[in-house]
mmCIF file of C-alpha atoms in Angstrom:
data_model
loop_
_atom_site.group_PDB
_atom_site.id
_atom_site.type_symbol
_atom_site.label_atom_id
_atom_site.label_comp_id
_atom_site.label_asym_id
_atom_site.label_seq_id
_atom_site.Cartn_x
_atom_site.Cartn_y
_atom_site.Cartn_z
ATOM 1 C CA MET A 1 118.840 66.163 112.625
ATOM 2 C CA ASP A 2 119.224 63.438 110.028
ATOM 3 C CA HIS A 3 123.007 63.587 109.925
ATOM 4 C CA PRO A 4 125.711 65.688 111.594
ATOM 5 C CA GLU A 5 125.028 69.350 110.912
ATOM 6 C CA GLY A 6 127.220 70.810 108.175
ATOM 7 C CA VAL A 7 128.669 67.442 107.144
ATOM 8 C CA PRO A 8 128.217 66.702 103.397
ATOM 9 C CA LEU A 9 126.625 63.352 102.607
ATOM 10 C CA GLU A 10 129.023 60.634 101.461
ATOM 11 C CA SER A 11 132.012 62.672 102.673
ATOM 12 C CA GLU A 12 134.748 61.110 104.748
ATOM 13 C CA ALA A 13 133.276 62.789 107.843
ATOM 14 C CA PHE A 14 129.812 61.328 107.092
ATOM 15 C CA ILE A 15 131.235 57.838 106.702
ATOM 16 C CA LYS A 16 133.183 58.267 109.929
ATOM 17 C CA HIS A 17 130.013 59.354 111.719
ATOM 18 C CA THR A 18 128.172 56.331 110.331
ATOM 19 C CA ASP A 19 130.868 54.043 111.697
ATOM 20 C CA GLN A 20 130.579 55.772 115.079
ATOM 21 C CA VAL A 21 126.801 55.306 115.107
ATOM 22 C CA LEU A 22 127.093 51.594 114.338
ATOM 23 C CA GLN A 23 129.753 51.086 116.980
ATOM 24 C CA LYS A 24 127.684 52.857 119.661
ATOM 25 C CA TYR A 25 124.618 50.916 118.531
ATOM 26 C CA ARG A 26 126.402 47.588 119.002
ATOM 27 C CA GLU A 27 127.602 48.696 122.426
ATOM 28 C CA LEU A 28 124.061 49.669 123.448
ATOM 29 C CA ASP A 29 122.704 46.342 122.199
ATOM 30 C CA GLN A 30 125.263 44.491 124.314
ATOM 31 C CA GLN A 31 124.408 46.664 127.307
ATOM 32 C CA LEU A 32 120.745 45.706 126.974
ATOM 33 C CA ARG A 33 121.718 42.044 126.839
ATOM 34 C CA ASP A 34 123.989 42.341 129.857
ATOM 35 C CA LEU A 35 121.118 43.892 131.825
ATOM 36 C CA GLY A 36 118.868 40.980 130.902
ATOM 37 C CA LEU A 37 116.400 43.182 129.031
ATOM 38 C CA TYR A 38 116.150 40.768 126.114
ATOM 39 C CA LYS A 39 114.372 38.340 128.425
ATOM 40 C CA ALA A 40 110.634 38.975 128.500
ATOM 41 C CA ASP A 41 109.014 39.677 131.854
ATOM 42 C CA MET A 42 106.429 36.912 131.600
ATOM 43 C CA SER A 43 104.584 38.121 134.694
ATOM 44 C CA SER A 44 103.927 41.409 132.922
ATOM 45 C CA THR A 45 103.275 39.959 129.463
ATOM 46 C CA GLY A 46 101.154 37.216 130.959
ATOM 47 C CA SER A 47 98.903 39.716 132.688
ATOM 48 C CA THR A 48 97.388 40.391 129.282
ATOM 49 C CA TRP A 49 95.957 36.876 129.163
ATOM 50 C CA PRO A 50 93.535 37.089 132.115
ATOM 51 C CA ASN A 51 92.549 40.600 131.023
ATOM 52 C CA SER A 52 91.923 39.370 127.484
ATOM 53 C CA SER A 53 90.123 36.247 128.664
ATOM 54 C CA SER A 54 87.786 38.276 130.854
ATOM 55 C CA CYS A 55 87.118 40.518 127.869
ATOM 56 C CA PHE A 56 86.005 37.469 125.907
ATOM 57 C CA ILE A 57 83.432 36.270 128.454
ATOM 58 C CA GLY A 58 80.939 39.052 127.731
ATOM 59 C CA PRO A 59 80.728 38.629 123.941
ATOM 60 C CA ALA A 60 80.783 34.837 124.201
ATOM 61 C CA THR A 61 77.607 34.758 126.296
ATOM 62 C CA GLN A 62 75.796 37.928 125.330
ATOM 63 C CA GLY A 63 73.320 36.333 122.937
ATOM 64 C CA THR A 64 72.169 33.445 125.091
ATOM 65 C CA LEU A 65 69.437 35.159 127.094
ATOM 66 C CA ALA A 66 66.042 36.560 126.178
ATOM 67 C CA LEU A 67 66.410 40.227 127.030
ATOM 68 C CA SER A 68 64.208 43.294 126.942
ATOM 69 C CA PRO A 69 64.981 45.747 124.095
ATOM 70 C CA LEU A 70 66.749 48.229 126.396
ATOM 71 C CA THR A 71 68.791 45.526 128.091
ATOM 72 C CA LEU A 72 69.564 43.923 124.734
ATOM 73 C CA TRP A 73 70.965 47.202 123.373
ATOM 74 C CA SER A 74 73.045 47.931 126.464
ATOM 75 C CA THR A 75 74.314 44.341 126.641
ATOM 76 C CA THR A 76 75.168 44.340 122.938
ATOM 77 C CA LEU A 77 77.115 47.599 123.186
ATOM 78 C CA PHE A 78 78.946 46.364 126.258
ATOM 79 C CA ALA A 79 79.805 43.057 124.604
ATOM 80 C CA ALA A 80 80.969 44.806 121.418
ATOM 81 C CA VAL A 81 83.278 47.130 123.353
ATOM 82 C CA VAL A 82 84.671 44.264 125.409
ATOM 83 C CA LEU A 83 85.297 42.135 122.296
ATOM 84 C CA GLY A 84 87.023 45.105 120.663
ATOM 85 C CA PHE A 85 89.355 45.456 123.632
ATOM 86 C CA PHE A 86 89.957 41.707 123.552
ATOM 87 C CA TRP A 87 91.233 42.013 119.958
ATOM 88 C CA HIS A 88 93.098 45.164 120.934
ATOM 89 C CA GLN A 89 94.984 43.393 123.736
ATOM 90 C CA ILE A 90 95.802 40.110 122.009
ATOM 91 C CA ALA A 91 97.225 42.067 119.072
ATOM 92 C CA PHE A 92 100.012 43.311 121.347
ATOM 93 C CA VAL A 93 100.965 39.775 122.352
ATOM 94 C CA ALA A 94 100.697 38.573 118.737
ATOM 95 C CA HIS A 95 103.044 41.423 117.809
ATOM 96 C CA ASP A 96 105.516 40.178 120.432
ATOM 97 C CA ALA A 97 105.207 36.650 119.064
ATOM 98 C CA GLY A 98 105.791 37.854 115.517
ATOM 99 C CA HIS A 99 109.094 39.343 116.652
ATOM 100 C CA ILE A 100 109.978 36.097 118.504
ATOM 101 C CA ALA A 101 110.086 38.270 121.622
ATOM 102 C CA ILE A 102 108.094 36.072 124.020
ATOM 103 C CA THR A 103 109.969 32.780 124.396
ATOM 104 C CA GLY A 104 112.746 33.376 121.862
ATOM 105 C CA ASN A 105 111.812 30.079 120.199
ATOM 106 C CA TYR A 106 110.536 30.509 116.622
ATOM 107 C CA LYS A 107 108.164 27.519 116.652
ATOM 108 C CA VAL A 108 106.645 28.332 120.039
ATOM 109 C CA ASP A 109 106.221 32.038 119.270
ATOM 110 C CA TRP A 110 104.783 31.231 115.830
ATOM 111 C CA ALA A 111 102.208 28.960 117.491
ATOM 112 C CA ILE A 112 101.294 31.767 119.906
ATOM 113 C CA GLY A 113 101.006 34.175 116.977
ATOM 114 C CA TRP A 114 98.798 31.705 115.085
ATOM 115 C CA CYS A 115 96.504 31.256 118.075
ATOM 116 C CA LEU A 116 96.124 34.963 118.772
ATOM 117 C CA GLY A 117 96.352 36.228 115.194
ATOM 118 C CA ASN A 118 94.619 33.663 112.985
ATOM 119 C CA PHE A 119 92.337 31.779 115.385
ATOM 120 C CA LEU A 120 91.245 34.530 117.791
ATOM 121 C CA GLY A 121 91.870 37.591 115.618
ATOM 122 C CA GLY A 122 91.065 36.457 112.074
ATOM 123 C CA ILE A 123 94.302 37.962 110.745
ATOM 124 C CA SER A 124 97.115 35.994 109.094
ATOM 125 C CA ILE A 125 100.253 36.017 111.232
ATOM 126 C CA GLY A 126 102.230 35.135 108.085
ATOM 127 C CA TRP A 127 100.944 38.170 106.188
ATOM 128 C CA TRP A 128 101.600 40.393 109.177
ATOM 129 C CA LYS A 129 105.158 39.121 109.613
ATOM 130 C CA LYS A 130 106.008 39.597 105.927
ATOM 131 C CA SER A 131 104.603 43.126 105.845
ATOM 132 C CA HIS A 132 105.980 44.096 109.233
ATOM 133 C CA ASN A 133 109.477 42.772 108.601
ATOM 134 C CA VAL A 134 109.772 44.864 105.436
ATOM 135 C CA HIS A 135 108.484 47.872 107.369
ATOM 136 C CA HIS A 136 111.256 47.426 109.925
ATOM 137 C CA ILE A 137 113.999 47.020 107.325
ATOM 138 C CA ILE A 138 113.179 50.016 105.134
ATOM 139 C CA THR A 139 110.973 52.161 107.371
ATOM 140 C CA ASN A 140 108.995 54.970 105.733
ATOM 141 C CA HIS A 141 110.452 54.520 102.261
ATOM 142 C CA PRO A 142 107.575 55.330 99.852
ATOM 143 C CA GLU A 143 108.568 52.684 97.302
ATOM 144 C CA HIS A 144 109.232 49.832 99.718
ATOM 145 C CA ASP A 145 107.441 50.231 103.069
ATOM 146 C CA PRO A 146 103.877 48.815 102.857
ATOM 147 C CA ASP A 147 102.926 50.546 106.121
ATOM 148 C CA ILE A 148 102.812 53.937 104.391
ATOM 149 C CA GLN A 149 101.411 52.708 101.062
ATOM 150 C CA HIS A 150 97.698 53.344 101.491
ATOM 151 C CA LEU A 151 96.426 54.812 98.215
ATOM 152 C CA PRO A 152 93.746 55.745 97.409
ATOM 153 C CA VAL A 153 92.928 56.433 101.078
ATOM 154 C CA PHE A 154 96.042 58.157 102.476
ATOM 155 C CA ALA A 155 99.172 59.827 101.117
ATOM 156 C CA VAL A 156 101.794 60.802 103.693
ATOM 157 C CA THR A 157 103.946 62.565 101.086
ATOM 158 C CA PRO A 158 103.463 64.301 97.699
ATOM 159 C CA LEU A 159 105.815 61.667 96.257
ATOM 160 C CA PHE A 160 102.751 59.460 95.888
ATOM 161 C CA PHE A 161 101.391 61.874 93.268
ATOM 162 C CA GLN A 162 103.891 60.312 90.837
ATOM 163 C CA ASN A 163 102.244 56.895 90.295
ATOM 164 C CA MET A 164 104.933 55.158 92.316
ATOM 165 C CA TRP A 165 105.942 51.515 91.967
ATOM 166 C CA SER A 166 105.533 49.426 95.127
ATOM 167 C CA SER A 167 108.241 46.792 95.498
ATOM 168 C CA PHE A 168 106.198 45.112 98.228
ATOM 169 C CA HIS A 169 102.892 44.854 96.355
ATOM 170 C CA ARG A 170 104.694 44.501 93.013
ATOM 171 C CA LYS A 171 102.436 46.942 91.250
ATOM 172 C CA THR A 172 102.142 50.618 90.433
ATOM 173 C CA MET A 173 100.263 52.697 92.969
ATOM 174 C CA TRP A 174 98.251 54.877 90.617
ATOM 175 C CA PHE A 175 97.301 58.320 91.860
ATOM 176 C CA ASP A 176 93.956 58.165 90.117
ATOM 177 C CA ALA A 177 90.655 60.006 90.442
ATOM 178 C CA ALA A 178 89.729 58.054 93.584
ATOM 179 C CA SER A 179 93.041 59.045 95.178
ATOM 180 C CA ARG A 180 92.582 62.698 94.259
ATOM 181 C CA PHE A 181 89.141 62.681 95.871
ATOM 182 C CA MET A 182 90.113 60.834 99.064
ATOM 183 C CA ILE A 183 93.411 62.628 99.692
ATOM 184 C CA ARG A 184 91.613 65.958 99.499
ATOM 185 C CA PHE A 185 89.820 65.033 102.745
ATOM 186 C CA GLN A 186 92.334 62.670 104.361
ATOM 187 C CA HIS A 187 92.896 64.838 107.443
ATOM 188 C CA TYR A 188 89.149 64.652 108.122
ATOM 189 C CA LEU A 189 88.856 60.942 107.310
ATOM 190 C CA TYR A 190 91.856 59.754 109.336
ATOM 191 C CA TYR A 191 89.964 58.768 112.499
ATOM 192 C CA PRO A 192 86.836 57.352 110.790
ATOM 193 C CA ILE A 193 88.996 55.173 108.535
ATOM 194 C CA MET A 194 90.997 53.936 111.519
ATOM 195 C CA MET A 195 87.693 52.703 112.968
ATOM 196 C CA VAL A 196 87.113 50.334 110.033
ATOM 197 C CA ALA A 197 90.763 49.516 109.303
ATOM 198 C CA ARG A 198 90.414 46.024 110.747
ATOM 199 C CA PHE A 199 88.218 44.942 107.829
ATOM 200 C CA ASN A 200 91.127 45.691 105.490
ATOM 201 C CA LEU A 201 93.359 43.383 107.546
ATOM 202 C CA TYR A 202 90.938 40.507 106.945
ATOM 203 C CA ALA A 203 91.130 41.148 103.207
ATOM 204 C CA GLN A 204 94.930 41.455 103.188
ATOM 205 C CA SER A 205 95.216 38.154 105.047
ATOM 206 C CA TYR A 206 93.289 36.245 102.372
ATOM 207 C CA ILE A 207 95.049 38.045 99.515
ATOM 208 C CA TYR A 208 98.383 36.977 101.009
ATOM 209 C CA LEU A 209 97.368 33.349 101.574
ATOM 210 C CA ILE A 210 95.863 33.013 98.096
ATOM 211 C CA THR A 211 98.486 34.841 96.026
ATOM 212 C CA ASP A 212 101.816 34.682 97.872
ATOM 213 C CA ARG A 213 104.144 31.951 96.653
ATOM 214 C CA ASP A 214 107.411 33.204 98.145
ATOM 215 C CA THR A 215 106.943 33.434 101.914
ATOM 216 C CA ASN A 216 103.657 31.613 102.561
ATOM 217 C CA ILE A 217 105.058 28.446 104.146
ATOM 218 C CA HIS A 218 102.220 27.714 106.595
ATOM 219 C CA GLY A 219 99.295 28.265 104.229
ATOM 220 C CA LYS A 220 97.085 25.335 105.279
ATOM 221 C CA LYS A 221 97.622 25.963 108.989
ATOM 222 C CA GLU A 222 96.848 29.635 108.537
ATOM 223 C CA LEU A 223 93.689 28.969 106.541
ATOM 224 C CA LEU A 224 92.588 26.545 109.253
ATOM 225 C CA GLY A 225 93.088 29.274 111.850
ATOM 226 C CA LEU A 226 91.101 31.811 109.841
ATOM 227 C CA THR A 227 88.324 29.262 109.289
ATOM 228 C CA LEU A 228 88.113 28.562 113.014
ATOM 229 C CA PHE A 229 87.953 32.313 113.644
ATOM 230 C CA TRP A 230 84.895 32.673 111.438
ATOM 231 C CA VAL A 231 83.324 29.655 113.113
ATOM 232 C CA TRP A 232 83.380 31.158 116.610
ATOM 233 C CA PHE A 233 82.871 34.760 115.497
ATOM 234 C CA GLY A 234 80.150 33.681 113.096
ATOM 235 C CA TYR A 235 78.448 31.923 116.024
ATOM 236 C CA LEU A 236 78.434 35.177 117.993
ATOM 237 C CA LEU A 237 76.990 37.084 115.051
ATOM 238 C CA ALA A 238 74.392 34.371 114.500
ATOM 239 C CA GLN A 239 72.911 35.125 117.922
ATOM 240 C CA LEU A 240 71.901 38.521 116.545
ATOM 241 C CA ARG A 241 70.872 37.553 113.017
ATOM 242 C CA PHE A 242 67.170 38.190 113.674
ATOM 243 C CA ASN A 243 67.747 41.795 114.727
ATOM 244 C CA MET A 244 69.605 43.598 111.958
ATOM 245 C CA PRO A 245 70.189 46.939 113.791
ATOM 246 C CA ILE A 246 71.682 45.060 116.753
ATOM 247 C CA PHE A 247 73.713 42.870 114.381
ATOM 248 C CA VAL A 248 75.217 45.845 112.527
ATOM 249 C CA THR A 249 75.850 47.748 115.759
ATOM 250 C CA PHE A 250 77.703 44.842 117.335
ATOM 251 C CA LEU A 251 79.798 44.280 114.213
ATOM 252 C CA LEU A 252 80.776 47.924 113.719
ATOM 253 C CA VAL A 253 81.339 48.865 117.360
ATOM 254 C CA SER A 254 83.510 45.813 118.098
ATOM 255 C CA HIS A 255 85.734 46.717 115.144
ATOM 256 C CA ALA A 256 85.703 50.454 115.827
ATOM 257 C CA VAL A 257 87.120 49.962 119.323
ATOM 258 C CA THR A 258 90.326 48.593 117.781
ATOM 259 C CA PHE A 259 90.965 51.980 116.161
ATOM 260 C CA LEU A 260 93.223 52.728 119.157
ATOM 261 C CA LEU A 261 95.609 50.039 117.918
ATOM 262 C CA HIS A 262 95.628 51.316 114.330
ATOM 263 C CA LEU A 263 96.037 54.876 115.532
ATOM 264 C CA GLN A 264 99.058 53.976 117.648
ATOM 265 C CA ILE A 265 100.707 52.039 114.816
ATOM 266 C CA THR A 266 100.365 54.877 112.306
ATOM 267 C CA LEU A 267 100.960 57.740 114.730
ATOM 268 C CA SER A 268 104.672 57.061 115.101
ATOM 269 C CA HIS A 269 105.382 57.120 111.361
ATOM 270 C CA PHE A 270 102.859 59.126 109.330
ATOM 271 C CA ALA A 271 104.352 62.502 110.280
ATOM 272 C CA MET A 272 107.995 61.447 110.057
ATOM 273 C CA SER A 273 110.639 61.715 107.328
ATOM 274 C CA VAL A 274 110.033 59.687 104.157
ATOM 275 C CA HIS A 275 113.053 60.833 102.177
ATOM 276 C CA GLU A 276 116.207 58.857 101.470
ATOM 277 C CA VAL A 277 119.178 60.547 103.136
ATOM 278 C CA SER A 278 121.850 58.237 101.762
ATOM 279 C CA PRO A 279 122.118 54.650 100.510
ATOM 280 C CA ASN A 280 124.824 54.267 103.173
ATOM 281 C CA GLU A 281 122.725 55.600 106.042
ATOM 282 C CA ALA A 282 123.226 53.537 109.178
ATOM 283 C CA PHE A 283 120.272 51.416 110.308
ATOM 284 C CA PRO A 284 119.938 53.213 113.695
ATOM 285 C CA SER A 285 120.005 56.594 111.954
ATOM 286 C CA ARG A 286 117.113 55.640 109.675
ATOM 287 C CA GLN A 287 115.040 54.300 112.552
ATOM 288 C CA LEU A 288 115.412 57.451 114.665
ATOM 289 C CA ARG A 289 114.769 59.655 111.628
ATOM 290 C CA THR A 290 111.571 57.907 110.551
ATOM 291 C CA THR A 291 110.067 56.951 113.912
ATOM 292 C CA MET A 292 108.932 58.819 117.004
ATOM 293 C CA ASP A 293 108.040 57.754 120.527
ATOM 294 C CA VAL A 294 104.921 58.933 122.327
ATOM 295 C CA ASP A 295 105.349 60.165 125.890
ATOM 296 C CA CYS A 296 102.647 58.970 128.252
ATOM 297 C CA PRO A 297 102.277 57.871 131.888
ATOM 298 C CA THR A 298 102.795 54.247 132.880
ATOM 299 C CA TRP A 299 99.090 53.646 133.473
ATOM 300 C CA MET A 300 98.487 54.271 129.762
ATOM 301 C CA ASP A 301 100.673 51.308 128.795
ATOM 302 C CA TRP A 302 97.618 49.026 128.821
ATOM 303 C CA PHE A 303 96.094 51.058 125.990
ATOM 304 C CA HIS A 304 99.317 51.525 124.010
ATOM 305 C CA GLY A 305 100.703 48.022 124.513
ATOM 306 C CA GLY A 306 104.295 49.197 124.202
ATOM 307 C CA LEU A 307 103.699 50.598 120.732
ATOM 308 C CA GLN A 308 104.183 54.107 122.075
ATOM 309 C CA PHE A 309 107.903 53.217 122.176
ATOM 310 C CA GLN A 310 108.178 52.715 118.445
ATOM 311 C CA ALA A 311 111.650 54.292 118.185
ATOM 312 C CA VAL A 312 113.005 51.965 120.860
ATOM 313 C CA HIS A 313 111.220 49.031 119.231
ATOM 314 C CA HIS A 314 112.563 49.860 115.772
ATOM 315 C CA LEU A 315 116.112 50.063 117.040
ATOM 316 C CA PHE A 316 115.792 46.686 118.789
ATOM 317 C CA PRO A 317 112.920 44.668 117.201
ATOM 318 C CA ARG A 318 113.599 41.551 119.298
ATOM 319 C CA LEU A 319 113.515 43.474 122.569
ATOM 320 C CA PRO A 320 110.375 42.514 124.580
ATOM 321 C CA ARG A 321 107.952 45.371 125.139
ATOM 322 C CA THR A 322 108.245 44.788 128.888
ATOM 323 C CA SER A 323 111.755 46.278 128.591
ATOM 324 C CA PHE A 324 110.924 49.361 126.499
ATOM 325 C CA ARG A 325 110.539 51.802 129.389
ATOM 326 C CA LYS A 326 113.837 50.698 130.894
ATOM 327 C CA ALA A 327 115.600 50.970 127.540
ATOM 328 C CA ARG A 328 114.251 54.408 126.592
ATOM 329 C CA PRO A 329 116.691 56.488 128.729
ATOM 330 C CA MET A 330 119.580 54.523 127.215
ATOM 331 C CA VAL A 331 118.272 55.219 123.703
ATOM 332 C CA GLU A 332 118.046 58.929 124.533
ATOM 333 C CA GLN A 333 121.662 58.857 125.709
ATOM 334 C CA PHE A 334 122.691 56.968 122.566
ATOM 335 C CA ALA A 335 121.053 59.641 120.400
ATOM 336 C CA LYS A 336 122.896 62.414 122.234
ATOM 337 C CA GLU A 337 126.257 60.665 121.956
ATOM 338 C CA THR A 338 125.839 60.066 118.215
ATOM 339 C CA ASN A 339 124.374 63.487 117.384
ATOM 340 C CA LEU A 340 121.065 61.992 116.220
ATOM 341 C CA HIS A 341 117.567 63.280 116.966
ATOM 342 C CA TYR A 342 115.393 61.134 119.210
ATOM 343 C CA HIS A 343 111.789 62.202 118.628
ATOM 344 C CA LEU A 344 109.581 62.130 121.737
ATOM 345 C CA VAL A 345 106.192 63.884 121.728
ATOM 346 C CA HIS A 346 103.010 63.797 123.766
ATOM 347 C CA PHE A 347 100.033 61.874 122.393
ATOM 348 C CA VAL A 348 97.968 64.947 121.500
ATOM 349 C CA GLU A 349 100.966 66.631 119.880
ATOM 350 C CA GLY A 350 101.666 63.503 117.814
ATOM 351 C CA ASN A 351 98.081 63.430 116.566
ATOM 352 C CA GLY A 352 98.385 67.078 115.603
ATOM 353 C CA MET A 353 101.557 66.358 113.657
ATOM 354 C CA VAL A 354 99.862 63.604 111.633
ATOM 355 C CA LEU A 355 96.779 65.702 110.887
ATOM 356 C CA SER A 356 98.936 68.695 109.919
ATOM 357 C CA ASN A 357 100.994 66.546 107.574
ATOM 358 C CA PHE A 358 97.855 65.120 105.967
ATOM 359 C CA ALA A 359 96.410 68.607 105.548
ATOM 360 C CA GLU A 360 99.647 69.860 103.976
ATOM 361 C CA VAL A 361 99.778 66.977 101.490
ATOM 362 C CA ALA A 362 96.123 67.629 100.605
ATOM 363 C CA ARG A 363 96.926 71.320 100.095
ATOM 364 C CA GLN A 364 99.852 70.502 97.810
ATOM 365 C CA MET A 365 97.721 68.045 95.845
ATOM 366 C CA LYS A 366 95.150 70.767 95.137
ATOM 367 C CA ILE A 367 97.881 73.091 93.882
ATOM 368 C CA VAL A 368 99.636 70.485 91.733
ATOM 369 C CA PHE A 369 96.541 69.067 90.082
ATOM 370 C CA HIS A 370 94.920 72.446 89.658
ATOM 371 C CA LYS A 371 97.930 73.440 87.549
ATOM 372 C CA ILE A 372 97.807 70.160 85.619
ATOM 373 C CA ASP A 373 94.084 70.571 84.938
ATOM 374 C CA LYS A 374 94.655 74.119 83.667
ATOM 375 C CA ILE A 375 97.398 72.916 81.306
ATOM 376 C CA GLU A 376 95.214 70.118 79.997
#
């Protein structure tokens, strides 16, 4: 439930409940600190580095030998998959660094984020932090949260039919002919688009560094990192420049593998509430209303990178992901004590929820615009 059942919004009882939620939230935060959960388990976080480094060895050497056609294809596919998982894994650590959740020191964690994001990933850590911080503050608000503003490709709510203004992008998101065409099939295109989503992140990085004048304080350093990325990645691609099918295969497969990361990021939000309950809604209430956790066994943590605990993460953004599993039972108890709904679903069920929501929005779009077309 979004607020105590039967309690009118903005009533004295609602305000009292909000105060109770905030008080319990502060108590839980202190409990996490007392248990030492705000200190990252470096042995666990650090295990990503050797895994990621070993992932990089294959792609870095795959073009240096004269191979038979069959061996070349198999080696190229293997190298592409391994490079994709390399990007997939370092993104989790870059995410930690962006939240200053590795060392707790802004400069050190920013340097880690620059190394993993800009230099090794080709994605601006500054752009990511700006976008991601807004997402955490005003999660799933159609006008403000850039993480659900994906026209003309996706619409998570019919509210986007209204040519909505984006406060983040500072422009109107027009629901134009391209949007009407794409949204009609969005539940079919969800997975294919996730496989090429990384290319959009490259573009967004350069748009941010070229146009942003408010928060871009490390522009030259970031551009240097992106340049160095294209130097080493361009070198890898150059090994295949004389065989165009191999070249295209390596490029697309390496990027497609990272769809697991994009899927996990969107899964926890695309099927959740996007409506404003109250301007006075408590921060913890909004996070539990707009975010869900994905239930999975511990051995799947390598694939999810902690992002399956999005509700826990949204409640405590500075909490290291190595502490999420320990914190989850306490979050569940917090939700019970404050009469809030903690959403926990299995991975397959969560995917079904997103696809069902996309299909429903597409269905409503057909109805709405069919009526408009008839009137016109």
